[in-house]
Amino acid sequence: MSNAERPVVLGTEDILRSLCDSVCKVLNFATSSQIHYSGMVQRITKTCLKPDIGCFVLFDGGFSGLVVINFSAQAAMEMYESYMLNMGMAREDLAVSYTSDEVSNVMGELMNQFVGDFTGKVSRELQTHITQNQPKMLVLNKQVMLSVDTNLDRPEVRRVTFFTGRNNIFYLEMAMDRTEFIKMNDFDCGEAPDPDELIAQVRAAAPATGRAPGNSEHDDLLDSLGM
């Protein structure tokens, strides 16, 4: 078989790269900062939750896996503060400790967003479907390590180092079944829909009713009576 006829094969590292790109995309937008990850990936034997904030989420469907992120206190506080300030919060209203529930809630929401972006790309680019559970957060203020077990037949586990805009470090770990996606037919992956553009299209297509907001129920009653 010639090189031109060889099928496209996507494996663990390709899926991991897609996940890392989703992490950077969501965090860069949410915090208005520059998050990037190392060009080297570590092959590890198991995933662990470590201090100071450990987060994990499970996914299942076309393939099964686990994503763990371990934030240092400095990295968590930097992203929390940047996110809240970007949302218009006043600095004096922000939490001052990484052990605050508010910090954990924000980190969980950010993790939910980038895993959601990743599952969307899996649907478009790999032509399969995976679902995720709600991210779980654990504040660890002592030097302990907790292993997260998953029911994987042939697990492959990787760790990637991330750097924040202030050069703080956090780590992403992914465990998933050993699998390969082989492209048999050409298809158009398409782009993720822009929510703002979709809303604008719906508003543009909606007919103008000219009704006053306070009279909507009265007008609906008249319409139902044919008046």
PDB file of C-alpha atoms in Angstrom:
ATOM      1  CA  MET A   1       0.000   0.000   0.000  1.00  0.00           C
ATOM      2  CA  SER A   2       1.408   3.421  -0.950  1.00  0.00           C
ATOM      3  CA  ASN A   3       1.769   6.270   1.544  1.00  0.00           C
ATOM      4  CA  ALA A   4      -1.096   8.096  -0.150  1.00  0.00           C
ATOM      5  CA  GLU A   5      -3.412   5.128   0.506  1.00  0.00           C
ATOM      6  CA  ARG A   6      -2.559   4.637   4.173  1.00  0.00           C
ATOM      7  CA  PRO A   7      -5.551   5.403   6.393  1.00  0.00           C
ATOM      8  CA  VAL A   8      -5.450   8.160   8.998  1.00  0.00           C
ATOM      9  CA  VAL A   9      -5.089   6.609  12.461  1.00  0.00           C
ATOM     10  CA  LEU A  10      -5.700   8.619  15.650  1.00  0.00           C
ATOM     11  CA  GLY A  11      -4.584   7.256  19.006  1.00  0.00           C
ATOM     12  CA  THR A  12      -4.151   8.246  22.635  1.00  0.00           C
ATOM     13  CA  GLU A  13      -1.765  11.145  22.050  1.00  0.00           C
ATOM     14  CA  ASP A  14      -4.065  12.663  19.408  1.00  0.00           C
ATOM     15  CA  ILE A  15      -7.042  12.510  21.765  1.00  0.00           C
ATOM     16  CA  LEU A  16      -4.916  13.927  24.580  1.00  0.00           C
ATOM     17  CA  ARG A  17      -3.779  16.812  22.371  1.00  0.00           C
ATOM     18  CA  SER A  18      -7.405  17.608  21.568  1.00  0.00           C
ATOM     19  CA  LEU A  19      -8.225  17.675  25.295  1.00  0.00           C
ATOM     20  CA  CYS A  20      -5.234  19.924  26.073  1.00  0.00           C
ATOM     21  CA  ASP A  21      -6.291  22.316  23.311  1.00  0.00           C
ATOM     22  CA  SER A  22      -9.771  22.506  24.858  1.00  0.00           C
ATOM     23  CA  VAL A  23      -8.232  23.308  28.260  1.00  0.00           C
ATOM     24  CA  CYS A  24      -6.213  26.169  26.785  1.00  0.00           C
ATOM     25  CA  LYS A  25      -9.104  27.466  24.677  1.00  0.00           C
ATOM     26  CA  VAL A  26     -11.564  27.660  27.583  1.00  0.00           C
ATOM     27  CA  LEU A  27      -9.124  28.958  30.199  1.00  0.00           C
ATOM     28  CA  ASN A  28      -7.620  31.571  27.869  1.00  0.00           C
ATOM     29  CA  PHE A  29     -11.077  32.918  27.079  1.00  0.00           C
ATOM     30  CA  ALA A  30     -12.425  32.703  30.637  1.00  0.00           C
ATOM     31  CA  THR A  31      -9.416  34.301  32.326  1.00  0.00           C
ATOM     32  CA  SER A  32      -8.126  36.563  29.509  1.00  0.00           C
ATOM     33  CA  SER A  33      -4.671  35.116  30.082  1.00  0.00           C
ATOM     34  CA  GLN A  34      -2.264  32.861  28.233  1.00  0.00           C
ATOM     35  CA  ILE A  35      -2.344  29.230  29.330  1.00  0.00           C
ATOM     36  CA  HIS A  36      -0.066  26.808  27.492  1.00  0.00           C
ATOM     37  CA  TYR A  37       1.123  23.238  27.909  1.00  0.00           C
ATOM     38  CA  SER A  38       4.427  21.447  27.560  1.00  0.00           C
ATOM     39  CA  GLY A  39       5.435  19.881  24.274  1.00  0.00           C
ATOM     40  CA  MET A  40       6.409  16.735  26.187  1.00  0.00           C
ATOM     41  CA  VAL A  41       3.954  14.234  27.656  1.00  0.00           C
ATOM     42  CA  GLN A  42       4.681  11.747  30.448  1.00  0.00           C
ATOM     43  CA  ARG A  43       3.653   8.106  30.343  1.00  0.00           C
ATOM     44  CA  ILE A  44       2.542   7.218  33.898  1.00  0.00           C
ATOM     45  CA  THR A  45       1.012   4.157  35.563  1.00  0.00           C
ATOM     46  CA  LYS A  46      -1.934   5.653  37.477  1.00  0.00           C
ATOM     47  CA  THR A  47      -3.786   8.901  38.106  1.00  0.00           C
ATOM     48  CA  CYS A  48      -3.654  10.600  41.511  1.00  0.00           C
ATOM     49  CA  LEU A  49      -5.279  13.555  43.248  1.00  0.00           C
ATOM     50  CA  LYS A  50      -2.633  15.728  44.862  1.00  0.00           C
ATOM     51  CA  PRO A  51      -2.508  19.009  46.825  1.00  0.00           C
ATOM     52  CA  ASP A  52      -3.653  21.680  46.679  1.00  0.00           C
ATOM     53  CA  ILE A  53      -6.865  21.230  44.645  1.00  0.00           C
ATOM     54  CA  GLY A  54      -7.590  17.977  42.851  1.00  0.00           C
ATOM     55  CA  CYS A  55     -10.370  17.733  40.265  1.00  0.00           C
ATOM     56  CA  PHE A  56     -11.584  14.733  38.303  1.00  0.00           C
ATOM     57  CA  VAL A  57     -14.289  13.869  35.807  1.00  0.00           C
ATOM     58  CA  LEU A  58     -15.277  10.547  34.213  1.00  0.00           C
ATOM     59  CA  PHE A  59     -16.461  10.080  30.653  1.00  0.00           C
ATOM     60  CA  ASP A  60     -18.054   7.115  28.920  1.00  0.00           C
ATOM     61  CA  GLY A  61     -19.544   6.168  25.582  1.00  0.00           C
ATOM     62  CA  GLY A  62     -17.521   5.565  22.423  1.00  0.00           C
ATOM     63  CA  PHE A  63     -14.545   5.165  24.728  1.00  0.00           C
ATOM     64  CA  SER A  64     -14.163   5.404  28.495  1.00  0.00           C
ATOM     65  CA  GLY A  65     -11.738   7.446  30.510  1.00  0.00           C
ATOM     66  CA  LEU A  66     -10.852   9.712  33.375  1.00  0.00           C
ATOM     67  CA  VAL A  67      -9.448  13.241  33.479  1.00  0.00           C
ATOM     68  CA  VAL A  68      -7.667  14.527  36.592  1.00  0.00           C
ATOM     69  CA  ILE A  69      -6.278  18.027  37.116  1.00  0.00           C
ATOM     70  CA  ASN A  70      -4.096  18.915  40.087  1.00  0.00           C
ATOM     71  CA  PHE A  71      -3.848  22.647  40.782  1.00  0.00           C
ATOM     72  CA  SER A  72      -1.298  24.241  43.029  1.00  0.00           C
ATOM     73  CA  ALA A  73      -2.762  26.880  45.363  1.00  0.00           C
ATOM     74  CA  GLN A  74      -1.027  29.618  43.346  1.00  0.00           C
ATOM     75  CA  ALA A  75      -2.357  28.382  39.998  1.00  0.00           C
ATOM     76  CA  ALA A  76      -5.892  27.934  41.352  1.00  0.00           C
ATOM     77  CA  MET A  77      -5.987  31.406  42.896  1.00  0.00           C
ATOM     78  CA  GLU A  78      -4.565  33.015  39.755  1.00  0.00           C
ATOM     79  CA  MET A  79      -7.226  31.489  37.530  1.00  0.00           C
ATOM     80  CA  TYR A  80     -10.001  32.090  40.052  1.00  0.00           C
ATOM     81  CA  GLU A  81      -9.090  35.775  40.422  1.00  0.00           C
ATOM     82  CA  SER A  82      -8.627  36.279  36.669  1.00  0.00           C
ATOM     83  CA  TYR A  83     -11.957  34.604  35.917  1.00  0.00           C
ATOM     84  CA  MET A  84     -13.921  36.573  38.517  1.00  0.00           C
ATOM     85  CA  LEU A  85     -12.333  39.901  37.569  1.00  0.00           C
ATOM     86  CA  ASN A  86     -13.029  39.124  33.911  1.00  0.00           C
ATOM     87  CA  MET A  87     -16.684  38.588  34.902  1.00  0.00           C
ATOM     88  CA  GLY A  88     -16.794  42.084  36.456  1.00  0.00           C
ATOM     89  CA  MET A  89     -16.377  41.212  40.133  1.00  0.00           C
ATOM     90  CA  ALA A  90     -14.593  43.691  42.384  1.00  0.00           C
ATOM     91  CA  ARG A  91     -11.246  42.506  43.746  1.00  0.00           C
ATOM     92  CA  GLU A  92     -12.286  43.238  47.347  1.00  0.00           C
ATOM     93  CA  ASP A  93     -15.188  40.790  46.976  1.00  0.00           C
ATOM     94  CA  LEU A  94     -12.985  37.839  46.005  1.00  0.00           C
ATOM     95  CA  ALA A  95     -12.065  34.919  48.239  1.00  0.00           C
ATOM     96  CA  VAL A  96      -8.593  35.156  49.740  1.00  0.00           C
ATOM     97  CA  SER A  97      -7.829  31.440  50.221  1.00  0.00           C
ATOM     98  CA  TYR A  98      -7.744  28.491  47.834  1.00  0.00           C
ATOM     99  CA  THR A  99      -9.630  26.450  50.476  1.00  0.00           C
ATOM    100  CA  SER A 100     -12.740  28.609  49.972  1.00  0.00           C
ATOM    101  CA  ASP A 101     -15.786  26.840  48.514  1.00  0.00           C
ATOM    102  CA  GLU A 102     -16.070  29.655  45.977  1.00  0.00           C
ATOM    103  CA  VAL A 103     -12.654  28.838  44.531  1.00  0.00           C
ATOM    104  CA  SER A 104     -13.527  25.126  44.254  1.00  0.00           C
ATOM    105  CA  ASN A 105     -16.850  25.952  42.582  1.00  0.00           C
ATOM    106  CA  VAL A 106     -15.169  28.162  39.989  1.00  0.00           C
ATOM    107  CA  MET A 107     -12.498  25.565  39.200  1.00  0.00           C
ATOM    108  CA  GLY A 108     -15.202  22.910  38.863  1.00  0.00           C
ATOM    109  CA  GLU A 109     -17.170  25.125  36.476  1.00  0.00           C
ATOM    110  CA  LEU A 110     -14.093  25.776  34.344  1.00  0.00           C
ATOM    111  CA  MET A 111     -13.334  22.058  34.214  1.00  0.00           C
ATOM    112  CA  ASN A 112     -16.923  21.346  33.213  1.00  0.00           C
ATOM    113  CA  GLN A 113     -16.604  23.856  30.368  1.00  0.00           C
ATOM    114  CA  PHE A 114     -13.415  22.533  28.831  1.00  0.00           C
ATOM    115  CA  VAL A 115     -14.458  18.888  29.144  1.00  0.00           C
ATOM    116  CA  GLY A 116     -17.714  19.909  27.436  1.00  0.00           C
ATOM    117  CA  ASP A 117     -15.715  21.547  24.643  1.00  0.00           C
ATOM    118  CA  PHE A 118     -13.664  18.350  24.334  1.00  0.00           C
ATOM    119  CA  THR A 119     -16.727  16.085  24.091  1.00  0.00           C
ATOM    120  CA  GLY A 120     -18.081  18.344  21.350  1.00  0.00           C
ATOM    121  CA  LYS A 121     -14.873  17.937  19.354  1.00  0.00           C
ATOM    122  CA  VAL A 122     -14.984  14.164  19.842  1.00  0.00           C
ATOM    123  CA  SER A 123     -18.451  14.135  18.289  1.00  0.00           C
ATOM    124  CA  ARG A 124     -17.380  16.246  15.289  1.00  0.00           C
ATOM    125  CA  GLU A 125     -13.865  14.960  14.656  1.00  0.00           C
ATOM    126  CA  LEU A 126     -14.028  11.315  15.742  1.00  0.00           C
ATOM    127  CA  GLN A 127     -17.643  10.707  14.718  1.00  0.00           C
ATOM    128  CA  THR A 128     -18.515   9.123  18.076  1.00  0.00           C
ATOM    129  CA  HIS A 129     -20.198  10.201  21.296  1.00  0.00           C
ATOM    130  CA  ILE A 130     -19.045  10.373  24.909  1.00  0.00           C
ATOM    131  CA  THR A 131     -20.789  11.676  28.008  1.00  0.00           C
ATOM    132  CA  GLN A 132     -19.296  13.173  31.165  1.00  0.00           C
ATOM    133  CA  ASN A 133     -20.328  13.287  34.796  1.00  0.00           C
ATOM    134  CA  GLN A 134     -20.233  16.366  36.997  1.00  0.00           C
ATOM    135  CA  PRO A 135     -16.631  17.247  37.930  1.00  0.00           C
ATOM    136  CA  LYS A 136     -15.662  16.419  41.513  1.00  0.00           C
ATOM    137  CA  MET A 137     -13.373  18.724  43.523  1.00  0.00           C
ATOM    138  CA  LEU A 138     -11.242  17.942  46.553  1.00  0.00           C
ATOM    139  CA  VAL A 139      -9.237  20.504  48.516  1.00  0.00           C
ATOM    140  CA  LEU A 140      -6.148  18.789  49.891  1.00  0.00           C
ATOM    141  CA  ASN A 141      -4.187  20.846  52.399  1.00  0.00           C
ATOM    142  CA  LYS A 142      -2.014  17.921  53.439  1.00  0.00           C
ATOM    143  CA  GLN A 143       0.524  15.902  51.503  1.00  0.00           C
ATOM    144  CA  VAL A 144      -1.681  12.946  50.572  1.00  0.00           C
ATOM    145  CA  MET A 145      -2.192  11.098  47.321  1.00  0.00           C
ATOM    146  CA  LEU A 146      -5.509   9.501  46.365  1.00  0.00           C
ATOM    147  CA  SER A 147      -5.736   7.102  43.454  1.00  0.00           C
ATOM    148  CA  VAL A 148      -8.866   7.262  41.293  1.00  0.00           C
ATOM    149  CA  ASP A 149      -9.753   3.803  39.984  1.00  0.00           C
ATOM    150  CA  THR A 150     -11.588   3.321  36.707  1.00  0.00           C
ATOM    151  CA  ASN A 151     -12.898   0.210  34.972  1.00  0.00           C
ATOM    152  CA  LEU A 152     -10.584   0.211  31.964  1.00  0.00           C
ATOM    153  CA  ASP A 153      -9.580  -2.982  30.162  1.00  0.00           C
ATOM    154  CA  ARG A 154      -6.248  -1.764  28.783  1.00  0.00           C
ATOM    155  CA  PRO A 155      -5.617   1.642  30.320  1.00  0.00           C
ATOM    156  CA  GLU A 156      -3.185   4.151  28.909  1.00  0.00           C
ATOM    157  CA  VAL A 157      -2.274   6.958  31.303  1.00  0.00           C
ATOM    158  CA  ARG A 158      -0.609  10.265  30.455  1.00  0.00           C
ATOM    159  CA  ARG A 159       0.381  13.436  32.315  1.00  0.00           C
ATOM    160  CA  VAL A 160       0.828  16.908  30.780  1.00  0.00           C
ATOM    161  CA  THR A 161       2.296  19.986  32.456  1.00  0.00           C
ATOM    162  CA  PHE A 162       0.454  23.304  32.038  1.00  0.00           C
ATOM    163  CA  PHE A 163       1.762  26.813  32.669  1.00  0.00           C
ATOM    164  CA  THR A 164      -0.344  29.856  33.563  1.00  0.00           C
ATOM    165  CA  GLY A 165       0.269  33.449  32.480  1.00  0.00           C
ATOM    166  CA  ARG A 166       2.210  34.059  35.727  1.00  0.00           C
ATOM    167  CA  ASN A 167       4.158  30.836  35.192  1.00  0.00           C
ATOM    168  CA  ASN A 168       2.342  28.868  37.885  1.00  0.00           C
ATOM    169  CA  ILE A 169       2.051  25.157  37.152  1.00  0.00           C
ATOM    170  CA  PHE A 170      -0.765  22.631  37.159  1.00  0.00           C
ATOM    171  CA  TYR A 171      -0.972  19.093  35.813  1.00  0.00           C
ATOM    172  CA  LEU A 172      -3.513  17.254  33.694  1.00  0.00           C
ATOM    173  CA  GLU A 173      -3.670  13.476  33.830  1.00  0.00           C
ATOM    174  CA  MET A 174      -5.773  11.332  31.506  1.00  0.00           C
ATOM    175  CA  ALA A 175      -6.495   7.617  31.657  1.00  0.00           C
ATOM    176  CA  MET A 176      -8.422   5.960  28.845  1.00  0.00           C
ATOM    177  CA  ASP A 177      -8.899   2.606  27.173  1.00  0.00           C
ATOM    178  CA  ARG A 178      -6.273   1.841  24.593  1.00  0.00           C
ATOM    179  CA  THR A 179      -8.024   2.556  21.310  1.00  0.00           C
ATOM    180  CA  GLU A 180      -7.430   3.802  17.798  1.00  0.00           C
ATOM    181  CA  PHE A 181      -9.716   5.665  15.418  1.00  0.00           C
ATOM    182  CA  ILE A 182      -9.113   4.771  11.783  1.00  0.00           C
ATOM    183  CA  LYS A 183     -10.517   7.091   9.144  1.00  0.00           C
ATOM    184  CA  MET A 184     -12.278   5.042   6.471  1.00  0.00           C
ATOM    185  CA  ASN A 185     -14.141   7.787   4.595  1.00  0.00           C
ATOM    186  CA  ASP A 186     -13.600  11.504   4.141  1.00  0.00           C
ATOM    187  CA  PHE A 187     -16.007  13.760   6.011  1.00  0.00           C
ATOM    188  CA  ASP A 188     -16.314  17.398   6.967  1.00  0.00           C
ATOM    189  CA  CYS A 189     -15.669  17.928  10.684  1.00  0.00           C
ATOM    190  CA  GLY A 190     -17.300  21.355  10.611  1.00  0.00           C
ATOM    191  CA  GLU A 191     -16.841  24.061  13.188  1.00  0.00           C
ATOM    192  CA  ALA A 192     -18.390  24.372  16.608  1.00  0.00           C
ATOM    193  CA  PRO A 193     -21.493  26.592  16.400  1.00  0.00           C
ATOM    194  CA  ASP A 194     -21.142  30.113  17.786  1.00  0.00           C
ATOM    195  CA  PRO A 195     -23.923  30.570  20.401  1.00  0.00           C
ATOM    196  CA  ASP A 196     -24.040  34.355  19.878  1.00  0.00           C
ATOM    197  CA  GLU A 197     -24.410  33.908  16.131  1.00  0.00           C
ATOM    198  CA  LEU A 198     -27.202  31.341  16.582  1.00  0.00           C
ATOM    199  CA  ILE A 199     -29.097  33.674  18.926  1.00  0.00           C
ATOM    200  CA  ALA A 200     -28.736  36.531  16.434  1.00  0.00           C
ATOM    201  CA  GLN A 201     -30.095  34.316  13.647  1.00  0.00           C
ATOM    202  CA  VAL A 202     -33.109  33.279  15.724  1.00  0.00           C
ATOM    203  CA  ARG A 203     -33.868  36.885  16.620  1.00  0.00           C
ATOM    204  CA  ALA A 204     -33.561  37.970  13.009  1.00  0.00           C
ATOM    205  CA  ALA A 205     -35.901  35.206  11.832  1.00  0.00           C
ATOM    206  CA  ALA A 206     -38.542  35.820  14.526  1.00  0.00           C
ATOM    207  CA  PRO A 207     -41.465  37.982  13.254  1.00  0.00           C
ATOM    208  CA  ALA A 208     -42.061  41.273  15.034  1.00  0.00           C
ATOM    209  CA  THR A 209     -45.291  41.068  17.017  1.00  0.00           C
ATOM    210  CA  GLY A 210     -45.463  44.684  18.111  1.00  0.00           C
ATOM    211  CA  ARG A 211     -47.028  43.661  21.409  1.00  0.00           C
ATOM    212  CA  ALA A 212     -46.374  45.402  24.651  1.00  0.00           C
ATOM    213  CA  PRO A 213     -44.670  43.064  27.166  1.00  0.00           C
ATOM    214  CA  GLY A 214     -47.359  43.555  29.796  1.00  0.00           C
ATOM    215  CA  ASN A 215     -50.223  42.617  27.446  1.00  0.00           C
ATOM    216  CA  SER A 216     -48.899  39.269  26.226  1.00  0.00           C
ATOM    217  CA  GLU A 217     -51.339  37.080  28.218  1.00  0.00           C
ATOM    218  CA  HIS A 218     -54.310  39.272  27.261  1.00  0.00           C
ATOM    219  CA  ASP A 219     -53.340  39.187  23.594  1.00  0.00           C
ATOM    220  CA  ASP A 220     -52.853  35.418  23.680  1.00  0.00           C
ATOM    221  CA  LEU A 221     -56.378  35.018  25.044  1.00  0.00           C
ATOM    222  CA  LEU A 222     -57.806  37.196  22.266  1.00  0.00           C
ATOM    223  CA  ASP A 223     -55.874  35.190  19.686  1.00  0.00           C
ATOM    224  CA  SER A 224     -57.275  31.934  21.030  1.00  0.00           C
ATOM    225  CA  LEU A 225     -60.800  33.370  20.684  1.00  0.00           C
ATOM    226  CA  GLY A 226     -60.166  34.484  17.120  1.00  0.00           C
ATOM    227  CA  MET A 227     -60.321  38.160  18.090  1.00  0.00           C
TER     228      MET A 227
END
